[in-house]
CSV table of C-alpha atoms and ligand atoms in Angstrom, one decimal:
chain,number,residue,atom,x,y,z
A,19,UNK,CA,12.9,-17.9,-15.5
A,20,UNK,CA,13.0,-20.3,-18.4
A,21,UNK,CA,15.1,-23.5,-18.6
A,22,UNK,CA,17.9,-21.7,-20.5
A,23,UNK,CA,17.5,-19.3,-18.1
A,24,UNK,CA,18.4,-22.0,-15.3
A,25,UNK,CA,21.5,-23.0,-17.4
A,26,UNK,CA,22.7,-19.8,-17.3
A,27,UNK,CA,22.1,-19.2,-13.8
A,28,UNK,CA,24.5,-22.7,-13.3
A,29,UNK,CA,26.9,-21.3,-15.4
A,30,UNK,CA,27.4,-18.1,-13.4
A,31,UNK,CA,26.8,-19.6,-10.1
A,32,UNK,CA,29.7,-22.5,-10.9
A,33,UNK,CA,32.0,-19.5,-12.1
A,34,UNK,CA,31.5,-17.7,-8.9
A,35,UNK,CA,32.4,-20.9,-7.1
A,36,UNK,CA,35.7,-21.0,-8.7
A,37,UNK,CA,36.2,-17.7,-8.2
A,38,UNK,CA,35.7,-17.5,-4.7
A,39,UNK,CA,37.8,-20.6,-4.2
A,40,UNK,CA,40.5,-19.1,-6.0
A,41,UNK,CA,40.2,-15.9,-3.7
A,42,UNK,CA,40.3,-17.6,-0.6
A,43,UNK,CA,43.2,-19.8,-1.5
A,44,UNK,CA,41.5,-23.0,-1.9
A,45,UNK,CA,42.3,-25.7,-4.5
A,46,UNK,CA,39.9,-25.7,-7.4
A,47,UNK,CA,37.0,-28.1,-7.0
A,48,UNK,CA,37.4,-28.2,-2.9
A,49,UNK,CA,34.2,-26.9,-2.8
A,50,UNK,CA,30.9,-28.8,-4.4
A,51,UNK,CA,27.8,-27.4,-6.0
A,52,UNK,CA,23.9,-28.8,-4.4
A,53,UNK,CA,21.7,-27.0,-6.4
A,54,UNK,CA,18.2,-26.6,-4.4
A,55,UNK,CA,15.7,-27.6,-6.9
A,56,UNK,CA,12.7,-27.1,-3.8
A,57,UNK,CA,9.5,-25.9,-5.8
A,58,UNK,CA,10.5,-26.7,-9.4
A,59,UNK,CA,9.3,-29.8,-11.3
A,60,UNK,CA,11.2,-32.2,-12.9
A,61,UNK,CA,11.0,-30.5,-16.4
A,62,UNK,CA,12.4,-27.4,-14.8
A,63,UNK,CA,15.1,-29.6,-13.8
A,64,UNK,CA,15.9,-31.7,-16.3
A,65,UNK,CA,18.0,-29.2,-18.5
A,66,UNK,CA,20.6,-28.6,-16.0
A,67,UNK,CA,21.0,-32.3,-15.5
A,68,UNK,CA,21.9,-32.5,-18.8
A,69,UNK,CA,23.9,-29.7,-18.7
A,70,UNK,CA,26.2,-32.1,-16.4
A,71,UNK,CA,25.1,-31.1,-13.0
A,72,UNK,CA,24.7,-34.0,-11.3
A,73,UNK,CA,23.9,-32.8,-7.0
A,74,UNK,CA,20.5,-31.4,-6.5
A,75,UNK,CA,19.0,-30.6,-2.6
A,76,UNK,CA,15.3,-30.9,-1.9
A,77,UNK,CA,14.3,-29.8,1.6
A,78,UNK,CA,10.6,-32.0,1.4
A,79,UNK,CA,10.6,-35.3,1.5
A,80,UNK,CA,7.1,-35.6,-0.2
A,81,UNK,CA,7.6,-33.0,-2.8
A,82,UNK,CA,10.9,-34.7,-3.2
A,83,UNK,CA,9.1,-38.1,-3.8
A,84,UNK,CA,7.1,-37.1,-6.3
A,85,UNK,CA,10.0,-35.7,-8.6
A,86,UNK,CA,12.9,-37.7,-8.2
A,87,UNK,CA,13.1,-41.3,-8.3
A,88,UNK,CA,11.9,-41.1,-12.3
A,89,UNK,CA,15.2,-38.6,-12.7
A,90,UNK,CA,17.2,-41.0,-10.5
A,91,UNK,CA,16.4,-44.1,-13.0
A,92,UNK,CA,16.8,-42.2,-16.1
A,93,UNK,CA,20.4,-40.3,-14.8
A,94,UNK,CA,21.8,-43.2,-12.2
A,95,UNK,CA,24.6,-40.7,-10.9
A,96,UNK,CA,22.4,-38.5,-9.1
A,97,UNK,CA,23.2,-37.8,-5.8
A,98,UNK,CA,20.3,-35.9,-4.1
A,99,UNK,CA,20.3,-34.3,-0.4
A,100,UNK,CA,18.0,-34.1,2.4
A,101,UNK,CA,18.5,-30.2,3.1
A,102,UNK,CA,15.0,-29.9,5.0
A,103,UNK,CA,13.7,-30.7,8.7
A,104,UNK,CA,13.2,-34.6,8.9
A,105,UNK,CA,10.3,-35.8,10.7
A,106,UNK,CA,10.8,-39.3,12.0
A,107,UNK,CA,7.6,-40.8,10.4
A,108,UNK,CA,9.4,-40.2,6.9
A,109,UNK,CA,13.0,-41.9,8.0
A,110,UNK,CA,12.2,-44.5,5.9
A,111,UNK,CA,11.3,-42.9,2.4
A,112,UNK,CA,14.5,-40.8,3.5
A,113,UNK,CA,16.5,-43.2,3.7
A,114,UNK,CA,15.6,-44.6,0.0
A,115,UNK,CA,15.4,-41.9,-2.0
A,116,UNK,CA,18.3,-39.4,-0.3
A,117,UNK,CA,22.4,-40.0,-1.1
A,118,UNK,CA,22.6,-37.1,2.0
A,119,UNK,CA,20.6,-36.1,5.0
A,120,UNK,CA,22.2,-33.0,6.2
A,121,UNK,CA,19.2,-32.6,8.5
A,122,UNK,CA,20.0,-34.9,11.5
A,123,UNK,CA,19.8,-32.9,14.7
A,124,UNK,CA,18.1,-35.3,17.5
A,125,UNK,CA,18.4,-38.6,19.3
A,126,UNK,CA,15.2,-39.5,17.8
A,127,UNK,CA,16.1,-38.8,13.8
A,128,UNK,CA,19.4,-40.6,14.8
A,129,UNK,CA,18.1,-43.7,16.1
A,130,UNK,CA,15.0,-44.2,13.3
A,131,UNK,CA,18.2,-43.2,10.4
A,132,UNK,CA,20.2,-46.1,11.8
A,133,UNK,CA,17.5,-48.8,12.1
A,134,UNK,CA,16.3,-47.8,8.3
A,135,UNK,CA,19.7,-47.9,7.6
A,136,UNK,CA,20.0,-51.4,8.8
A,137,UNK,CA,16.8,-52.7,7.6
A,138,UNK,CA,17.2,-51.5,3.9
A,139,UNK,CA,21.1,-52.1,3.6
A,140,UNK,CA,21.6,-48.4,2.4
A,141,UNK,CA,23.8,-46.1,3.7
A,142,UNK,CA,23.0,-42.2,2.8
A,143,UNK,CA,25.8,-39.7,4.0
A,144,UNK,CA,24.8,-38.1,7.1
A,145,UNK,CA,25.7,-34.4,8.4
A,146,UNK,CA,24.6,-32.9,11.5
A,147,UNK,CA,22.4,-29.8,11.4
A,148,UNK,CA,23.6,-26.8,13.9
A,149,UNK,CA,21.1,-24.2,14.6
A,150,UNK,CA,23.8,-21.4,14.8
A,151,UNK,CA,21.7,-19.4,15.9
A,152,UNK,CA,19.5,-20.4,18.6
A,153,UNK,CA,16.7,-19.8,16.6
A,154,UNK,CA,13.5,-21.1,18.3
A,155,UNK,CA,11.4,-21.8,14.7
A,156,UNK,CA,14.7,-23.7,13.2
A,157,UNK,CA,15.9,-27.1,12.7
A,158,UNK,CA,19.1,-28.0,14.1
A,159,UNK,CA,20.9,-29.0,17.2
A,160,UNK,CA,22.4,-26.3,19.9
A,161,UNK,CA,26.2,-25.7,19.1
A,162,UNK,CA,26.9,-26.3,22.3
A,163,UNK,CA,25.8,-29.8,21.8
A,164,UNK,CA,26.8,-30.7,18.6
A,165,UNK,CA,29.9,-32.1,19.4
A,166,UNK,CA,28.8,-34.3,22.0
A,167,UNK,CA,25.9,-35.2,19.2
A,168,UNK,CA,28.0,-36.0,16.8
A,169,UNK,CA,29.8,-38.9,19.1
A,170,UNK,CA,27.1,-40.0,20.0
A,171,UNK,CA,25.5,-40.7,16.7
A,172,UNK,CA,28.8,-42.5,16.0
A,173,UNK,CA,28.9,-44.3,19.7
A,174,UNK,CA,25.3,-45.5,20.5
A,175,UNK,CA,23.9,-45.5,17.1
A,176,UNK,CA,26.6,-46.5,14.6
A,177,UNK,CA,26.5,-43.7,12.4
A,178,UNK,CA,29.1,-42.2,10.8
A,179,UNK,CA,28.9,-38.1,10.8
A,180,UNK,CA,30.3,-37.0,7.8
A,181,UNK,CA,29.8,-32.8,8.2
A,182,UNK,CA,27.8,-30.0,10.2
A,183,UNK,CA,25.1,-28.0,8.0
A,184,UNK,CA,23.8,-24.4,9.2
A,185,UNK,CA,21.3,-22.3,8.0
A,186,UNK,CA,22.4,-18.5,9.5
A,187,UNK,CA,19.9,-16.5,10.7
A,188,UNK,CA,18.1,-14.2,7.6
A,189,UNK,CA,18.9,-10.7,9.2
A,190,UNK,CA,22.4,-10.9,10.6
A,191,UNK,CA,25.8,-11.4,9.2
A,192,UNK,CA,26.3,-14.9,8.3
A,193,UNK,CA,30.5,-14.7,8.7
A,194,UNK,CA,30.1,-15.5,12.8
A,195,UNK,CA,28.0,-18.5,12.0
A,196,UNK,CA,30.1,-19.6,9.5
A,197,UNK,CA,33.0,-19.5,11.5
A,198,UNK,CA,31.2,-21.0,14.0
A,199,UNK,CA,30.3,-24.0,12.3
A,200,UNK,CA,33.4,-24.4,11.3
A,201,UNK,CA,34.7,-24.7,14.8
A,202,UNK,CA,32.7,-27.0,15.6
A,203,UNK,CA,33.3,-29.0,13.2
A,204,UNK,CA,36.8,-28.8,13.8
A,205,UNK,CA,35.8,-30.1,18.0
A,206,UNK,CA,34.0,-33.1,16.7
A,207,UNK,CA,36.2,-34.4,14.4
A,208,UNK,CA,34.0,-34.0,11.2
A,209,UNK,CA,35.5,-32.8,7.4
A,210,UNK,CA,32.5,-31.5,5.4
A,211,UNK,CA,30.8,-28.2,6.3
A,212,UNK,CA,27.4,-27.4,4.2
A,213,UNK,CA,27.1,-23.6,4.1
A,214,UNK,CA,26.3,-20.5,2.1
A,215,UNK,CA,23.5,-20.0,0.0
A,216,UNK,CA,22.7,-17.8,-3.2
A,217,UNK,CA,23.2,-14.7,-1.1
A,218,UNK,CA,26.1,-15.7,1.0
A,219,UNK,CA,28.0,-18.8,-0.7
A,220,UNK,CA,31.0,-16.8,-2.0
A,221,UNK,CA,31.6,-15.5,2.5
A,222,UNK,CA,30.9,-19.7,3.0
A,223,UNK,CA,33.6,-20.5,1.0
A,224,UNK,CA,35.8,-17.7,2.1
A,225,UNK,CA,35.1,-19.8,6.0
A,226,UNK,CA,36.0,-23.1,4.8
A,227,UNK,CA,32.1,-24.4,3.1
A,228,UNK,CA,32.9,-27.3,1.4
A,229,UNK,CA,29.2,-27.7,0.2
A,230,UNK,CA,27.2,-25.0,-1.2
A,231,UNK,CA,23.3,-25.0,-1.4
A,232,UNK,CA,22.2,-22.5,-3.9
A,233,UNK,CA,18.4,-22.4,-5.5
A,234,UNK,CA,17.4,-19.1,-6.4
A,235,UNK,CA,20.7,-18.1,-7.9
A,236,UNK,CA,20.1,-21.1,-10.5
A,237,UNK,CA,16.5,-21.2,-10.7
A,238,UNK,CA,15.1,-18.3,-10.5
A,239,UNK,CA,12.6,-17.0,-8.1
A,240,UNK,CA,10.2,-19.2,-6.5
A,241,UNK,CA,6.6,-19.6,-6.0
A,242,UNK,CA,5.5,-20.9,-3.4
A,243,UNK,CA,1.5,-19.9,-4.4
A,244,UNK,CA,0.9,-23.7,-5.7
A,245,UNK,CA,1.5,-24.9,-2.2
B,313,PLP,C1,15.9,-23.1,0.0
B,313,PLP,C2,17.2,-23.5,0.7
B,313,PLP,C3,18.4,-23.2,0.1
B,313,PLP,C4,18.6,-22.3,-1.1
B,313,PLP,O1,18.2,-21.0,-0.9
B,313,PLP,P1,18.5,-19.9,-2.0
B,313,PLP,O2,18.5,-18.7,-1.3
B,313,PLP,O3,17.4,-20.0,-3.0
B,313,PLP,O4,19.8,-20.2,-2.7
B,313,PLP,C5,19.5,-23.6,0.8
B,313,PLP,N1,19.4,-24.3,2.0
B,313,PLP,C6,18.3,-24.7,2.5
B,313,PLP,C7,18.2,-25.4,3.8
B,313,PLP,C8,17.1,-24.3,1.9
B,313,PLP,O5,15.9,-24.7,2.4
């Protein structure tokens, strides 16, 4: 795909949003765009920044590093999420290049987060990942602990939980773990839920997503070959 082409793809995936919220009975706008950017450079990018859009996910720290904080100086009202596993070693960069982390899921992540936090005076929105499920290769806490997660992030390390992420499993029907997520959300007290991707935003937002994370639909297909 070209950078028109990426445009385009925006365009679409933006009018589909509003469509679906429309169907579901949601206000217009309840429901916000982070456009996965993963494996595309910055002058891939850079034309659908200046079409207006203005949240982009990364799911690498390091690719992410490489890319972004030029963009960030030149376009100040970026706001860029953490949609990938986060190892501890890399709380720090993290911490000041992300707006979001949507990846916390362990006592560890939580307690290097709040120190980096501290130290560097920055405060990057936080949700709690939930591997819905179970799977054994995925990121993400157990749903039957993220409640309890969630209070303790706020109890013993000071952070404030703003939503619950989920990646579905690729083969099954993502509505369960939608509503699932959304449940739990619901038991611990949290308001945003980041779900639904190219192939499945429009059922996210028909359970409630209030953040969509859609790459391919926007940018085409992508190539991992390069590494
Ligand atoms: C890559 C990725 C997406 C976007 O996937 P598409 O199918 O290209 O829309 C969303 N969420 C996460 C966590 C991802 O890694």
């Amino acid at each position: 795909m070209t950078d028109i082409a990426a445009v385009a793809g925006l365009k679409t995936v933006l009018a589909e949003i509003e469509s679906a919220e429309k169907e579901a009975g949601r206000s217009a706008g309840s429901v916000r765009l982070v456009a996965v950017s993963k494996t595309f450079d910055a002058d891939a990018i850079r034309p659908v920044i200046e079409a207006g859009h203005r949240v982009f996910g990364e799911n690498r720290v390091q690719e992410a590093l490489a890319k972004w904080p030029r963009l960030k100086n030149e376009f100040p009202d970026l706001e860029l999420h953490l949609i990938g596993p986060l190892q501890s070693n890399k709380a720090k960069e993290a911490v000041a290049l992300f707006d979001v982390i949507e990846t916390v899921d362990r006592e560890k992540i939580a307690s290097e987060l709040a120190k980096e936090m501290r130290k560097q005076g920055r405060e990057p929105r936080l949700y709690v990942q939930v591997n819905t499920g179970l799977e054994p290769q995925k990121a993400g806490i157990d749903p039957r602990e993220a409640a309890a997660f969630v209070a303790r992030c706020r109890t013993e390390h000071g952070l404030a939980i703003e939503g619950l992420m989920c990646i579905p499993p690729a083969d099954e029907n993502p509505g369960p773990h939608f509503a699932l997520l959304e449940k739990l959300a619901h038991e611990a007290g949290v308001e945003r839920l980041s779900m639904g991707m190219s192939g499945d935003f429009q059922t996210a937002i028909a359970f409630g997503a209030t953040e969509v994370r859609v790459g391919s639909a926007i940018f085409g297909h992508r190539d991992y070959t390069g590494g």
